[in-house]
Amino acid sequence: MDLVVKEQLILEVRNISRSEVQSADEVWTTGTMGELSPVVKVDGITIGNGKVGPITRQLQAAYKELTEQSGVPIPI
């Protein structure tokens, strides 16, 4: 959420309906290991044009930059 604000995007936290998800231009999820993952289909319904959108890409790039600057490398 901090990255959304830092990237000067609108942040709104609320419950959304299934129809809002299905009619969205873009959908993505976040998680500890999944970082920022695009969602292109929900319940068999294509989200937007079925491809990763520009906002998702912007946030993925910002997240990558943040982790490169302040993250702790994990040895493989």
C-alpha positions as a LaTeX table, in Angstrom:
\begin{tabular}{lrrr}
\hline
Residue & $x$ (\AA) & $y$ (\AA) & $z$ (\AA) \\
\hline
Met1 & 0.00 & 0.00 & 0.00 \\
Asp2 & 2.91 & 2.31 & 0.73 \\
Leu3 & 4.20 & 1.76 & $-2.81$ \\
Val4 & 0.82 & 2.68 & $-4.30$ \\
Val5 & 0.96 & 6.01 & $-2.46$ \\
Lys6 & 4.64 & 6.52 & $-3.31$ \\
Glu7 & 3.84 & 5.97 & $-6.99$ \\
Gln8 & 1.13 & 8.65 & $-6.66$ \\
Leu9 & $-1.71$ & 6.25 & $-7.42$ \\
Ile10 & $-5.09$ & 6.32 & $-5.72$ \\
Leu11 & $-5.34$ & 3.93 & $-2.78$ \\
Glu12 & $-8.74$ & 2.86 & $-1.52$ \\
Val13 & $-9.17$ & 0.03 & 0.95 \\
Arg14 & $-12.64$ & $-1.54$ & 0.96 \\
Asn15 & $-14.49$ & $-4.76$ & 0.26 \\
Ile16 & $-15.35$ & $-5.26$ & $-3.39$ \\
Ser17 & $-17.91$ & $-7.42$ & $-5.10$ \\
Arg18 & $-17.26$ & $-10.29$ & $-7.46$ \\
Ser19 & $-18.69$ & $-8.23$ & $-10.34$ \\
Glu20 & $-16.24$ & $-5.40$ & $-9.57$ \\
Val21 & $-13.34$ & $-7.85$ & $-9.75$ \\
Gln22 & $-14.61$ & $-9.32$ & $-13.01$ \\
Ser23 & $-15.13$ & $-5.91$ & $-14.62$ \\
Ala24 & $-11.80$ & $-4.45$ & $-13.46$ \\
Asp25 & $-9.19$ & $-3.20$ & $-15.91$ \\
Glu26 & $-6.44$ & $-4.81$ & $-13.81$ \\
Val27 & $-6.23$ & $-7.08$ & $-10.78$ \\
Trp28 & $-3.17$ & $-8.07$ & $-8.77$ \\
Thr29 & $-2.44$ & $-9.72$ & $-5.46$ \\
Thr30 & 0.40 & $-9.37$ & $-2.99$ \\
Gly31 & 2.01 & $-11.75$ & $-0.57$ \\
Thr32 & 5.28 & $-12.44$ & 1.18 \\
Met33 & 6.59 & $-14.87$ & $-1.42$ \\
Gly34 & 4.43 & $-13.89$ & $-4.36$ \\
Glu35 & 5.49 & $-10.25$ & $-4.23$ \\
Leu36 & 3.09 & $-8.52$ & $-6.62$ \\
Ser37 & 1.35 & $-11.02$ & $-8.87$ \\
Pro38 & $-0.94$ & $-10.12$ & $-11.77$ \\
Val39 & $-4.33$ & $-11.83$ & $-12.04$ \\
Val40 & $-5.66$ & $-12.15$ & $-15.59$ \\
Lys41 & $-8.58$ & $-14.52$ & $-15.02$ \\
Val42 & $-11.04$ & $-15.06$ & $-12.15$ \\
Asp43 & $-13.62$ & $-17.85$ & $-12.18$ \\
Gly44 & $-12.98$ & $-18.34$ & $-15.90$ \\
Ile45 & $-13.63$ & $-14.66$ & $-16.68$ \\
Thr46 & $-10.83$ & $-12.68$ & $-18.30$ \\
Ile47 & $-9.81$ & $-9.53$ & $-16.45$ \\
Gly48 & $-9.32$ & $-6.52$ & $-18.73$ \\
Asn49 & $-7.65$ & $-7.63$ & $-21.92$ \\
Gly50 & $-6.21$ & $-10.74$ & $-20.28$ \\
Lys51 & $-2.70$ & $-9.30$ & $-20.08$ \\
Val52 & $-0.64$ & $-7.69$ & $-17.33$ \\
Gly53 & $-1.64$ & $-4.02$ & $-17.21$ \\
Pro54 & 0.47 & $-0.86$ & $-16.98$ \\
Ile55 & $-0.34$ & $-0.13$ & $-13.31$ \\
Thr56 & 0.63 & $-3.66$ & $-12.31$ \\
Arg57 & 3.90 & $-3.34$ & $-14.25$ \\
Gln58 & 4.58 & 0.04 & $-12.64$ \\
Leu59 & 4.10 & $-1.39$ & $-9.16$ \\
Gln60 & 6.17 & $-4.49$ & $-9.95$ \\
Ala61 & 9.05 & $-2.25$ & $-11.07$ \\
Ala62 & 8.72 & $-0.07$ & $-7.96$ \\
Tyr63 & 8.69 & $-3.17$ & $-5.73$ \\
Lys64 & 11.77 & $-4.57$ & $-7.48$ \\
Glu65 & 13.60 & $-1.27$ & $-7.00$ \\
Leu66 & 12.59 & $-1.11$ & $-3.33$ \\
Thr67 & 13.81 & $-4.64$ & $-2.59$ \\
Glu68 & 17.08 & $-4.06$ & $-4.46$ \\
Gln69 & 17.74 & $-0.94$ & $-2.37$ \\
Ser70 & 16.55 & $-2.07$ & 1.06 \\
Gly71 & 15.98 & $-5.81$ & 0.95 \\
Val72 & 18.16 & $-8.45$ & 2.53 \\
Pro73 & 19.62 & $-10.86$ & $-0.03$ \\
Ile74 & 18.74 & $-14.51$ & 0.55 \\
Pro75 & 21.55 & $-16.88$ & $-0.39$ \\
Ile76 & 20.55 & $-19.65$ & $-2.77$ \\
\hline
\end{tabular}
